[in-house]
């Protein structure tokens, strides 16, 4: 699930006094999965030259601060673990980094019936890392288990809710029959698991896939070791059908302090850092052998307001301030948020202020309010509507009505300095409208969500090219069945009108028509003022060019390397000095991306469904 961050002393707001920008003091967007890469000589942790002797092991080390939630793809929702899943297991389809369209992966081709209810995939001839053949039965078992076992559906169950049946008539053929047409059939973001290793795993709610190494998979990398909160080690799958990775090892190494990560980059102890603050990015510009990468954000930053924690059967629980059930109070609070100021000040200008749920990076599905629809920054209007609703200011300047005081706990990810600074700015603006925001940095917000013991939380998700997953978390079915979960939503949100539109977009195969439905859903979220998006911070990364010679961004060109909808960056990464002629002119290397892709098949079958994927993303608690 998504969440994170650290506290500061609070005095006069910096932005009002010619402020100096706050330094990032603790794990910021690093919990999104701050990935860094490092070349180490032999088994030591010291940096090695980019070009070593013939016998030197080439190790790409990724520094991370986000903890693993589970290595089971049935349970994993954090960015680090869903990213690992992409490296360890092949999916039926993948996403071309240049076009964003679906391309073959484990399924080398597919076809659908005229009514859109039957999908037939031809499974590629390849092996699991233990030598056993990958068959359609593995895919059938994976999907069927998610359909029948509630725990197995924890992370990705939305993809199979509409499945009528899944069969494997022969080792190369997978047939999925649907209850209704489904637009995501070329964007089934589900790792296919080896049935022979998983069918006797027992209780999938407890099985974390962390007892036997190396973990059997069929992706470009094989997980060989997990030293909890210290490191995760992967080795190349030499038989991967697209070609083996070029580094000898991929190590995710825990460095929890983001400033320490930057210092490690400067010292050559790591070679890639993601989730940089603006100050960190600027400090690295012009440094020897370091390149800073700025990519347009695929993640939104937001707050979620507690409209009243409840279970699927309507039972209320928790201790949220009941004033937030009042739409007038929520609107007034939103009118005290200056999105432009947040991105100018807290994010140093590296981002885009916007209220749309799906980032502008995904132009087909992005929605933003017109001037007439916008609930913009207007403290005078906030005061006006609260006055009209009968919320009167007391002697302390805080409004109240019928015993309900507009004083709210504002839990902020303690290790995200941008979130903390934005929260303190919001506190000052809200005060002008007679509302009190008590900024409370916390290291873990998941427990607050579980218990419903919050009023306002910072939140954020990475959004993928296909909007289905990120939209799906807001359905009534995202509410927990019992206190403590499992649940998907970041708030206890349930709107039957929204649910109807969700079903309609999922069944709409015409892309343009589907996009219009998706925009209607975002408009509902915007007007309900429960998920309040600020906008989209740029993704700031840096890498050592004397270690990494080339790698593929997404989108290509101009995109991010960390947290991709695929495995392109770490799979394609080439040690400095070993770039091929094809790749030597730039930072990307796409050799092998379209192996087995028939242009005619893509045009005929993939165009209408173009692609992609899901979740939002992550801090210590952040989701993908």
Coordinates of C-alpha atoms in Angstrom, one line a residue:
X1 CA 0.0 0.0 0.0
X2 CA 1.2 3.5 -0.4
X3 CA 2.6 5.9 2.2
X4 CA 5.8 7.4 4.1
X5 CA 8.3 10.4 6.0
X6 CA 10.2 12.9 9.0
X7 CA 9.7 15.9 11.3
X8 CA 11.0 19.4 11.4
X9 CA 10.6 22.2 13.9
X10 CA 7.8 24.5 12.8
X11 CA 8.1 28.2 12.9
X12 CA 7.0 31.0 10.6
X13 CA 6.4 29.4 7.2
X14 CA 9.6 29.6 5.0
X15 CA 7.7 30.6 1.9
X16 CA 6.5 33.8 3.6
X17 CA 9.9 35.1 4.7
X18 CA 12.3 34.8 1.8
X19 CA 12.9 31.2 2.9
X20 CA 15.7 28.9 2.2
X21 CA 14.6 25.7 0.8
X22 CA 14.4 22.8 3.3
X23 CA 16.9 20.1 2.8
X24 CA 15.8 16.6 2.3
X25 CA 16.6 15.0 5.7
X26 CA 15.1 11.6 5.4
X27 CA 14.0 9.1 3.0
X28 CA 11.7 11.1 0.6
X29 CA 10.5 9.6 -2.6
X30 CA 13.2 7.1 -2.0
X31 CA 10.5 4.9 -0.5
X32 CA 9.1 4.9 -4.0
X33 CA 11.8 2.5 -4.6
X34 CA 14.9 4.7 -4.7
X35 CA 16.9 2.5 -7.0
X36 CA 20.7 3.0 -7.5
X37 CA 23.2 1.0 -9.4
X38 CA 26.7 0.1 -8.4
X39 CA 29.7 -1.7 -10.0
X40 CA 31.5 -3.6 -7.3
X41 CA 34.8 -5.5 -7.8
X42 CA 34.6 -9.2 -7.0
X43 CA 32.6 -9.8 -3.8
X44 CA 33.7 -6.6 -2.1
X45 CA 31.4 -3.6 -1.5
X46 CA 34.0 -1.2 -2.9
X47 CA 33.4 0.6 -6.3
X48 CA 35.2 -1.0 -9.2
X49 CA 36.4 0.7 -12.4
X50 CA 33.9 0.6 -15.2
X51 CA 36.3 -1.5 -17.3
X52 CA 37.8 -4.2 -15.2
X53 CA 40.0 -7.2 -16.1
X54 CA 38.5 -10.1 -17.9
X55 CA 38.0 -12.0 -14.7
X56 CA 36.2 -9.3 -12.7
X57 CA 32.6 -9.8 -11.8
X58 CA 30.4 -7.0 -13.1
X59 CA 27.9 -6.2 -10.3
X60 CA 25.1 -3.6 -10.7
X61 CA 24.0 -2.6 -7.2
X62 CA 20.7 -0.8 -6.7
X63 CA 20.4 1.2 -3.5
X64 CA 16.9 1.0 -2.0
X65 CA 15.2 2.3 1.1
X66 CA 11.8 0.7 0.7
X67 CA 11.3 -2.6 2.6
X68 CA 10.0 -5.7 0.9
X69 CA 6.4 -6.4 1.8
X70 CA 6.4 -9.9 0.2
X71 CA 8.2 -11.7 -2.6
X72 CA 5.0 -13.4 -3.5
X73 CA 3.4 -11.8 -6.6
X74 CA 0.0 -12.8 -5.1
X75 CA 0.6 -10.4 -2.2
X76 CA 3.2 -7.8 -3.3
X77 CA 2.0 -4.2 -3.8
X78 CA 5.0 -2.1 -3.0
X79 CA 7.1 -0.6 -5.8
X80 CA 10.2 -2.5 -4.9
X81 CA 8.5 -5.9 -4.9
X82 CA 6.4 -5.4 -8.0
X83 CA 9.5 -4.2 -9.7
X84 CA 11.3 -7.4 -8.6
X85 CA 8.3 -9.4 -10.0
X86 CA 8.9 -7.9 -13.4
X87 CA 12.6 -8.9 -13.3
X88 CA 11.9 -12.4 -12.0
X89 CA 8.8 -13.5 -14.0
X90 CA 7.6 -13.0 -17.6
X91 CA 4.1 -11.7 -18.2
X92 CA 1.9 -12.6 -21.1
X93 CA 2.6 -9.2 -22.7
X94 CA 5.0 -6.3 -22.1
X95 CA 5.0 -2.7 -23.1
X96 CA 7.3 -1.2 -25.8
X97 CA 9.3 1.6 -24.2
X98 CA 9.1 3.7 -27.4
X99 CA 5.4 3.4 -28.2
X100 CA 3.8 2.2 -25.0
X101 CA 1.9 -0.4 -27.0
X102 CA 1.5 -4.1 -26.0
X103 CA 4.2 -6.4 -27.4
X104 CA 4.6 -10.1 -27.1
X105 CA 6.3 -11.5 -24.0
X106 CA 5.5 -15.0 -22.6
X107 CA 2.6 -15.0 -25.1
X108 CA 4.2 -14.8 -28.5
X109 CA 0.9 -14.1 -30.3
X110 CA -2.8 -13.9 -29.5
X111 CA -6.2 -13.7 -31.1
X112 CA -9.7 -12.9 -29.9
X113 CA -13.2 -13.9 -30.9
X114 CA -15.5 -11.5 -32.7
X115 CA -17.5 -10.9 -29.6
X116 CA -14.4 -10.2 -27.6
X117 CA -15.3 -12.9 -25.0
X118 CA -12.6 -15.5 -25.9
X119 CA -8.9 -14.8 -25.9
X120 CA -6.4 -17.4 -27.1
X121 CA -2.7 -16.9 -26.4
X122 CA 0.1 -18.9 -27.8
X123 CA 2.7 -19.5 -25.1
X124 CA 6.4 -19.2 -26.1
X125 CA 8.6 -22.2 -25.8
X126 CA 11.0 -21.5 -23.0
X127 CA 12.1 -22.9 -19.7
X128 CA 11.9 -22.1 -16.0
X129 CA 15.3 -21.4 -14.4
X130 CA 15.3 -24.9 -12.9
X131 CA 15.1 -26.4 -16.5
X132 CA 11.4 -27.3 -16.4
X133 CA 9.4 -26.2 -19.5
X134 CA 7.1 -23.2 -19.2
X135 CA 3.7 -24.2 -20.4
X136 CA 0.2 -22.8 -20.7
X137 CA -0.7 -24.8 -17.7
X138 CA 1.5 -22.5 -15.6
X139 CA -0.5 -19.5 -16.8
X140 CA -3.8 -21.3 -16.3
X141 CA -2.9 -22.3 -12.8
X142 CA -1.8 -18.7 -11.9
X143 CA -5.0 -17.1 -13.1
X144 CA -7.2 -19.9 -11.8
X145 CA -5.7 -19.7 -8.4
X146 CA -6.3 -15.9 -8.3
X147 CA -9.9 -16.6 -9.3
X148 CA -10.6 -19.1 -6.5
X149 CA -8.3 -18.1 -3.6
X150 CA -9.0 -14.8 -1.9
X151 CA -5.5 -14.4 -0.6
X152 CA -4.0 -15.1 -4.1
X153 CA -6.1 -12.3 -5.4
X154 CA -4.8 -9.7 -2.9
X155 CA -2.5 -7.8 -5.3
X156 CA -3.9 -8.4 -8.8
X157 CA -7.4 -9.8 -8.3
X158 CA -9.0 -7.0 -10.3
X159 CA -7.6 -8.5 -13.5
X160 CA -9.5 -11.8 -13.2
X161 CA -12.8 -10.6 -11.7
X162 CA -14.4 -10.8 -15.1
X163 CA -12.9 -14.2 -16.1
X164 CA -15.5 -16.9 -16.7
X165 CA -12.9 -19.7 -17.2
X166 CA -9.2 -20.3 -18.0
X167 CA -8.1 -23.5 -19.7
X168 CA -4.9 -24.9 -21.3
X169 CA -6.0 -27.4 -24.0
X170 CA -2.3 -28.1 -24.8
X171 CA 1.1 -26.9 -23.5
X172 CA 1.3 -24.0 -25.9
X173 CA -2.3 -22.7 -25.8
X174 CA -4.0 -20.6 -23.1
X175 CA -7.7 -19.8 -23.5
X176 CA -9.4 -17.2 -21.4
X177 CA -13.2 -16.9 -21.6
X178 CA -14.8 -13.7 -20.2
X179 CA -18.1 -12.8 -18.8
X180 CA -18.1 -9.5 -20.7
X181 CA -15.6 -7.8 -23.0
X182 CA -12.5 -6.6 -21.1
X183 CA -10.2 -3.8 -22.4
X184 CA -7.2 -5.0 -20.4
X185 CA -6.6 -8.3 -22.0
X186 CA -3.3 -7.1 -23.5
X187 CA -2.4 -5.5 -20.2
X188 CA -2.8 -8.4 -17.8
X189 CA 0.0 -7.3 -15.4
X190 CA 0.3 -10.6 -13.6
X191 CA 3.5 -12.5 -13.1
X192 CA 3.1 -16.0 -14.4
X193 CA 4.3 -18.5 -11.7
X194 CA 5.7 -22.0 -12.0
X195 CA 2.9 -24.3 -11.0
X196 CA 5.3 -27.1 -10.0
X197 CA 6.9 -24.9 -7.4
X198 CA 3.8 -23.1 -6.1
X199 CA 0.9 -25.6 -6.1
X200 CA 1.9 -27.0 -2.7
X201 CA 2.8 -23.7 -1.1
X202 CA -0.1 -23.9 1.4
X203 CA -1.8 -20.7 2.7
X204 CA -1.1 -18.0 0.1
X205 CA -1.9 -15.4 2.7
X206 CA 1.2 -16.5 4.6
X207 CA 3.5 -17.8 1.8
X208 CA 6.1 -15.1 1.1
X209 CA 8.3 -17.0 -1.4
X210 CA 11.4 -16.3 0.7
X211 CA 12.4 -19.7 2.0
X212 CA 14.1 -21.3 -1.0
X213 CA 16.8 -19.7 -3.1
X214 CA 17.4 -19.2 -5.9
X215 CA 13.7 -18.5 -6.6
X216 CA 12.6 -20.3 -9.7
X217 CA 11.5 -17.8 -12.4
X218 CA 11.6 -17.2 -16.1
X219 CA 12.3 -13.4 -16.3
X220 CA 15.6 -11.8 -17.2
X221 CA 16.9 -12.0 -13.7
X222 CA 16.8 -14.8 -11.1
X223 CA 16.5 -13.9 -7.4
X224 CA 19.4 -15.8 -5.7
X225 CA 19.6 -14.2 -2.2
X226 CA 17.5 -12.0 0.2
X227 CA 19.3 -10.7 3.3
X228 CA 16.4 -8.9 4.9
X229 CA 16.8 -5.1 5.1
X230 CA 20.4 -5.5 3.8
X231 CA 20.4 -6.6 0.2
X232 CA 18.6 -8.5 -2.5
X233 CA 20.7 -10.3 -5.1
X234 CA 19.8 -11.4 -8.6
X235 CA 21.8 -13.2 -11.2
X236 CA 21.2 -13.2 -15.0
X237 CA 18.9 -15.8 -16.5
X238 CA 21.3 -17.0 -19.2
X239 CA 18.5 -18.6 -21.1
X240 CA 16.1 -15.6 -21.1
X241 CA 14.5 -15.6 -24.5
X242 CA 15.2 -11.9 -25.2
X243 CA 18.9 -12.4 -24.3
X244 CA 20.7 -12.4 -21.0
X245 CA 21.4 -9.2 -19.0
X246 CA 24.9 -7.9 -19.5
X247 CA 25.9 -7.4 -15.8
X248 CA 26.9 -10.5 -13.8
X249 CA 24.8 -9.5 -10.8
X250 CA 22.1 -7.1 -9.9
X251 CA 22.1 -6.2 -6.2
X252 CA 19.4 -4.1 -4.4
X253 CA 21.3 -2.7 -1.4
X254 CA 19.6 -0.9 1.5
X255 CA 20.7 2.7 2.2
X256 CA 17.9 4.2 4.0
X257 CA 19.1 7.8 4.2
X258 CA 18.7 9.6 0.8
X259 CA 21.6 11.9 1.5
X260 CA 23.8 8.9 2.2
X261 CA 22.7 7.5 -1.2
X262 CA 23.9 10.7 -2.9
X263 CA 27.2 10.6 -1.1
X264 CA 27.6 7.0 -2.1
X265 CA 27.0 8.0 -5.7
X266 CA 29.6 10.7 -5.5
X267 CA 32.1 8.3 -4.0
X268 CA 31.4 5.7 -6.7
X269 CA 29.9 3.2 -4.2
X270 CA 26.6 3.2 -6.1
X271 CA 26.0 4.1 -9.7
X272 CA 22.4 5.0 -9.9
X273 CA 20.1 7.0 -7.5
X274 CA 16.4 7.7 -8.0
X275 CA 13.9 9.8 -6.0
X276 CA 16.2 12.7 -5.8
X277 CA 15.1 16.0 -4.2
X278 CA 15.5 19.1 -6.3
X279 CA 18.4 20.2 -4.0
X280 CA 20.1 16.8 -4.4
X281 CA 19.7 16.9 -8.2
X282 CA 21.2 20.4 -8.4
X283 CA 24.1 19.3 -6.3
X284 CA 25.0 16.6 -8.7
X285 CA 24.8 18.6 -11.9
X286 CA 28.2 19.1 -13.4
X287 CA 29.8 16.5 -11.1
X288 CA 32.4 14.3 -12.8
X289 CA 31.1 11.1 -14.3
X290 CA 27.6 11.8 -13.1
X291 CA 24.6 12.4 -15.3
X292 CA 21.3 13.7 -13.9
X293 CA 18.1 12.5 -15.6
X294 CA 14.8 14.4 -15.3
X295 CA 11.7 12.5 -16.5
X296 CA 8.1 13.7 -16.5
X297 CA 6.3 12.2 -13.5
X298 CA 4.2 9.1 -13.7
X299 CA 3.3 9.4 -10.1
X300 CA 0.7 11.7 -8.4
X301 CA 1.1 13.4 -5.1
X302 CA -2.0 13.9 -3.0
X303 CA -3.8 13.8 0.3
X304 CA -6.7 11.6 1.2
X305 CA -9.4 12.7 3.5
X306 CA -11.2 10.2 5.8
X307 CA -14.9 10.4 4.9
X308 CA -15.6 7.8 7.6
X309 CA -13.9 4.4 7.8
X310 CA -16.3 1.6 7.0
X311 CA -16.4 -2.1 6.0
X312 CA -18.0 -3.4 2.9
X313 CA -21.2 -4.2 4.9
X314 CA -21.4 -0.5 6.0
X315 CA -20.1 -1.0 9.5
X316 CA -18.3 2.1 10.7
X317 CA -15.1 2.0 12.7
X318 CA -12.1 4.2 13.5
X319 CA -12.1 7.7 15.0
X320 CA -11.9 10.0 12.0
X321 CA -13.2 13.5 12.4
X322 CA -16.9 13.3 11.4
X323 CA -16.8 16.8 10.0
X324 CA -15.0 15.4 6.9
X325 CA -18.2 13.6 6.0
X326 CA -19.6 17.1 5.1
X327 CA -18.8 17.9 1.4
X328 CA -18.7 21.6 2.3
X329 CA -15.9 21.1 4.8
X330 CA -13.9 19.0 2.2
X331 CA -14.4 21.6 -0.5
X332 CA -13.3 24.4 1.9
X333 CA -10.2 22.5 2.8
X334 CA -9.3 21.9 -0.8
X335 CA -9.8 25.6 -1.5
X336 CA -7.0 26.4 0.9
X337 CA -4.5 24.4 -1.2
X338 CA -2.3 26.3 -3.6
X339 CA -1.0 23.6 -5.8
X340 CA 1.2 25.9 -7.9
X341 CA 3.0 27.1 -4.7
X342 CA 3.5 23.6 -3.5
X343 CA 5.4 22.6 -6.7
X344 CA 7.3 25.9 -6.9
X345 CA 8.4 25.7 -3.3
X346 CA 8.4 22.2 -1.9
X347 CA 9.4 20.6 -5.3
X348 CA 11.7 23.4 -6.4
X349 CA 9.8 23.8 -9.7
X350 CA 10.4 20.2 -10.7
X351 CA 6.8 19.1 -11.2
X352 CA 3.4 20.0 -12.6
X353 CA 0.5 21.3 -10.4
X354 CA -2.6 19.5 -11.5
X355 CA -5.8 18.1 -10.0
X356 CA -6.3 15.2 -12.4
X357 CA -5.9 11.7 -11.1
X358 CA -4.0 10.3 -14.1
X359 CA -0.8 12.2 -14.9
X360 CA -0.6 14.3 -18.1
X361 CA 2.2 11.9 -19.2
X362 CA -0.7 9.7 -20.3
X363 CA -2.4 12.2 -22.5
X364 CA -5.2 9.9 -23.8
X365 CA -6.6 9.3 -20.3
X366 CA -5.6 12.5 -18.5
X367 CA -8.4 14.7 -17.3
X368 CA -8.2 18.1 -15.6
X369 CA -11.0 20.4 -14.7
X370 CA -12.0 23.4 -16.8
X371 CA -11.8 26.8 -15.2
X372 CA -15.5 26.7 -14.4
X373 CA -15.1 23.2 -12.7
X374 CA -11.9 23.9 -10.8
X375 CA -11.9 23.9 -7.0
X376 CA -8.9 26.2 -6.9
X377 CA -7.0 28.1 -4.3
X378 CA -9.4 30.6 -2.8
X379 CA -9.2 31.2 0.9
X380 CA -11.9 33.9 0.8
X381 CA -14.3 31.4 -0.9
X382 CA -13.4 28.8 1.8
X383 CA -14.4 31.2 4.5
X384 CA -17.5 32.1 2.6
X385 CA -18.9 28.6 2.3
X386 CA -18.0 27.7 5.8
X387 CA -19.8 30.8 7.1
X388 CA -22.8 29.9 5.1
X389 CA -22.8 26.3 6.4
X390 CA -22.8 27.5 10.0
X391 CA -19.2 26.7 11.0
X392 CA -18.4 29.6 13.3
X393 CA -15.0 30.6 14.5
X394 CA -14.3 30.2 18.2
X395 CA -12.1 32.2 20.5
X396 CA -9.1 30.2 19.3
X397 CA -9.9 31.0 15.7
X398 CA -11.0 27.4 14.9
X399 CA -14.4 26.8 13.4
X400 CA -16.9 24.4 14.9
X401 CA -20.6 23.4 14.4
X402 CA -22.7 21.1 16.5
X403 CA -19.7 20.2 18.6
X404 CA -17.6 19.2 15.6
X405 CA -14.4 21.2 15.6
X406 CA -12.6 21.7 12.3
X407 CA -9.3 20.5 13.8
X408 CA -7.7 17.6 11.9
X409 CA -4.8 15.3 12.4
X410 CA -2.6 15.6 9.3
X411 CA -0.4 12.5 9.1
X412 CA 2.6 13.0 6.8
X413 CA 5.2 10.5 5.6
X414 CA 8.0 11.3 7.9
X415 CA 10.8 10.6 5.5
X416 CA 9.5 12.7 2.6
X417 CA 10.7 16.3 3.1
X418 CA 8.6 17.6 0.2
X419 CA 5.4 16.2 1.8
X420 CA 6.3 17.7 5.1
X421 CA 7.0 21.1 3.6
X422 CA 3.8 21.0 1.6
X423 CA 1.8 20.0 4.7
X424 CA 3.2 22.9 6.7
X425 CA 2.3 25.3 3.9
X426 CA -1.2 23.8 3.8
X427 CA -1.5 24.2 7.6
X428 CA -0.9 28.0 7.3
X429 CA -3.4 28.4 4.5
X430 CA -6.1 26.3 6.3
X431 CA -5.5 28.5 9.4
X432 CA -6.6 31.5 7.4
X433 CA -10.0 29.8 6.9
X434 CA -10.5 28.8 10.5
X435 CA -9.3 25.2 10.1
X436 CA -6.5 23.6 12.2
X437 CA -4.2 21.1 10.6
X438 CA -2.0 19.3 13.1
X439 CA 0.9 18.1 11.1
X440 CA 2.1 14.8 12.5
X441 CA 5.0 13.1 10.7
X442 CA 4.7 9.3 10.9
X443 CA 7.0 6.6 9.7
X444 CA 4.2 4.2 8.8
X445 CA 0.7 5.2 7.8
X446 CA -0.5 1.7 6.9
X447 CA -1.5 1.0 10.5
X448 CA -3.6 4.2 10.6
X449 CA -5.4 3.2 7.5
X450 CA -6.0 -0.3 8.9
X451 CA -7.6 1.1 12.0
X452 CA -9.3 4.1 10.4
X453 CA -7.5 6.3 12.9
X454 CA -6.7 9.3 10.7
X455 CA -8.2 12.5 9.4
X456 CA -5.9 13.4 6.5
X457 CA -3.0 11.5 5.0
X458 CA -0.4 12.2 2.4
X459 CA -0.4 9.6 -0.4
X460 CA 0.8 8.9 -3.9
X461 CA 0.7 6.2 -6.5
X462 CA 2.7 5.5 -9.6
X463 CA 0.2 5.4 -12.5
X464 CA 0.8 3.1 -15.5
X465 CA -0.2 3.5 -19.1
X466 CA -3.4 1.5 -18.7
X467 CA -5.6 3.2 -16.1
X468 CA -7.6 0.1 -15.0
X469 CA -5.7 -0.7 -11.8
X470 CA -5.4 2.8 -10.4
X471 CA -9.1 3.4 -11.1
X472 CA -10.1 0.0 -9.6
X473 CA -8.7 0.7 -6.1
X474 CA -11.4 3.3 -5.6
X475 CA -14.4 0.9 -6.0
X476 CA -16.6 -0.1 -3.2
X477 CA -15.0 -3.5 -3.4
X478 CA -11.8 -1.8 -2.3
X479 CA -13.2 -1.4 1.2
X480 CA -12.1 -4.1 3.7
X481 CA -14.4 -6.9 4.7
X482 CA -13.1 -6.7 8.2
X483 CA -11.1 -4.2 10.3
X484 CA -7.5 -4.4 9.3
X485 CA -8.0 -5.4 5.7
X486 CA -7.1 -6.5 3.2
X487 CA -8.1 -3.5 1.3
X488 CA -6.9 -1.5 -1.7
X489 CA -8.2 2.0 -1.3
X490 CA -6.2 4.8 0.3
X491 CA -9.5 6.1 1.8
X492 CA -12.8 4.5 2.7
X493 CA -14.3 5.6 -0.6
X494 CA -17.5 4.1 -2.1
X495 CA -19.6 5.7 -4.8
X496 CA -22.0 3.5 -6.8
X497 CA -22.0 5.8 -9.7
X498 CA -18.2 5.6 -9.9
X499 CA -18.4 1.7 -9.8
X500 CA -20.8 1.7 -12.7
X501 CA -18.5 3.8 -14.8
X502 CA -15.6 1.5 -13.8
X503 CA -17.4 -1.5 -15.2
X504 CA -18.3 0.4 -18.3
X505 CA -14.7 1.4 -19.1
X506 CA -13.5 -2.1 -18.5
X507 CA -15.9 -3.5 -21.1
X508 CA -15.4 -0.7 -23.7
X509 CA -13.0 -1.8 -26.4
X510 CA -13.1 1.4 -28.4
X511 CA -10.1 3.3 -27.0
X512 CA -11.6 6.8 -27.5
X513 CA -14.9 5.9 -25.9
X514 CA -13.1 4.2 -23.0
X515 CA -11.0 7.3 -22.5
X516 CA -14.2 9.5 -22.2
X517 CA -15.5 7.1 -19.5
X518 CA -12.2 7.2 -17.6
X519 CA -12.3 11.0 -17.7
X520 CA -15.8 11.0 -16.2
X521 CA -14.5 8.8 -13.4
X522 CA -11.8 11.2 -12.6
X523 CA -14.3 14.1 -12.6
X524 CA -16.3 12.2 -9.9
X525 CA -13.1 11.7 -7.8
X526 CA -12.3 15.4 -8.2
X527 CA -15.7 16.6 -7.2
X528 CA -16.0 14.3 -4.2
X529 CA -12.8 15.8 -2.7
X530 CA -11.7 12.7 -0.9
X531 CA -8.6 12.0 -3.0
X532 CA -7.1 15.4 -3.5
X533 CA -4.3 15.3 -6.1
X534 CA -1.7 18.2 -6.0
X535 CA 0.0 17.2 -9.2
X536 CA 3.0 15.2 -10.5
X537 CA 6.6 15.7 -9.4
X538 CA 9.3 15.1 -12.0
X539 CA 11.2 11.9 -11.5
X540 CA 14.8 13.0 -10.7
X541 CA 17.5 10.3 -11.1
X542 CA 21.3 10.3 -11.5
X543 CA 23.8 7.7 -12.6
X544 CA 27.5 7.3 -13.0
X545 CA 28.4 7.4 -16.7
X546 CA 31.8 5.7 -15.9
X547 CA 29.9 2.6 -14.8
X548 CA 26.7 2.5 -16.9
X549 CA 27.4 2.9 -20.6
X550 CA 23.8 2.6 -21.9
X551 CA 20.3 1.6 -20.8
X552 CA 16.8 2.0 -22.0
X553 CA 14.5 4.6 -20.5
X554 CA 10.7 4.5 -20.6
X555 CA 9.3 6.2 -22.5
X556 CA 12.2 6.2 -24.9
X557 CA 13.6 8.8 -25.3
X558 CA 13.2 11.1 -22.3
X559 CA 11.8 8.8 -19.8
X560 CA 12.7 7.3 -16.4
X561 CA 14.9 4.3 -15.6
X562 CA 13.6 3.4 -12.2
X563 CA 10.1 2.0 -11.6
X564 CA 9.4 1.2 -15.3
X565 CA 6.4 -0.7 -16.7
X566 CA 8.8 -3.5 -17.8
X567 CA 12.4 -4.6 -17.2
X568 CA 14.1 -2.5 -19.9
X569 CA 16.5 -0.5 -17.9
X570 CA 18.3 -3.1 -15.8
X571 CA 17.9 -5.8 -18.5
X572 CA 19.5 -3.6 -21.2
X573 CA 22.1 -1.9 -18.9
X574 CA 25.6 -2.1 -20.5
X575 CA 28.8 -1.6 -18.6
X576 CA 30.7 1.5 -19.6
X577 CA 33.1 0.8 -22.4
X578 CA 31.1 -2.2 -23.6
X579 CA 28.4 -0.5 -25.5
X580 CA 27.6 -1.9 -28.9
X581 CA 28.0 0.3 -32.0
X582 CA 24.2 0.6 -32.1
X583 CA 24.0 2.0 -28.6
X584 CA 27.2 4.1 -28.4
X585 CA 25.6 7.3 -29.6
X586 CA 23.2 7.7 -26.6
X587 CA 21.9 6.4 -23.3
X588 CA 19.5 3.8 -24.6
X589 CA 19.9 0.3 -25.9
X590 CA 16.9 -1.4 -27.4
X591 CA 18.4 -4.5 -29.0
X592 CA 16.0 -7.4 -28.7
X593 CA 12.9 -5.4 -27.7
X594 CA 10.8 -6.6 -30.6
X595 CA 12.1 -10.1 -31.0
X596 CA 9.2 -12.2 -32.2
X597 CA 6.9 -9.3 -32.8
X598 CA 4.9 -9.3 -36.0
X599 CA 4.1 -5.8 -37.1
X600 CA 0.9 -6.9 -38.8
X601 CA -0.2 -8.8 -35.7
X602 CA 0.5 -5.8 -33.5
X603 CA -1.4 -3.5 -35.9
X604 CA -4.4 -5.9 -36.1
X605 CA -4.6 -7.1 -32.6
X606 CA -2.7 -4.6 -30.3
X607 CA -3.7 -1.2 -31.7
X608 CA -7.2 -1.0 -30.2
X609 CA -6.1 -2.0 -26.8
X610 CA -2.7 -0.3 -26.5
X611 CA -1.5 -0.8 -23.1
X612 CA -0.1 -0.9 -19.9
X613 CA -0.3 -1.3 -16.4
X614 CA -1.1 -0.5 -13.0
X615 CA -0.3 0.7 -9.7
X616 CA 0.8 3.4 -8.1
X617 CA 3.8 3.6 -6.3
X618 CA 5.6 3.8 -3.2
X619 CA 7.4 4.8 -0.1
X620 CA 8.2 2.6 2.8
X621 CA 4.5 1.9 2.4
X622 CA 4.1 3.1 -1.1
X623 CA 2.5 1.0 -3.7
X624 CA 3.7 0.6 -7.1

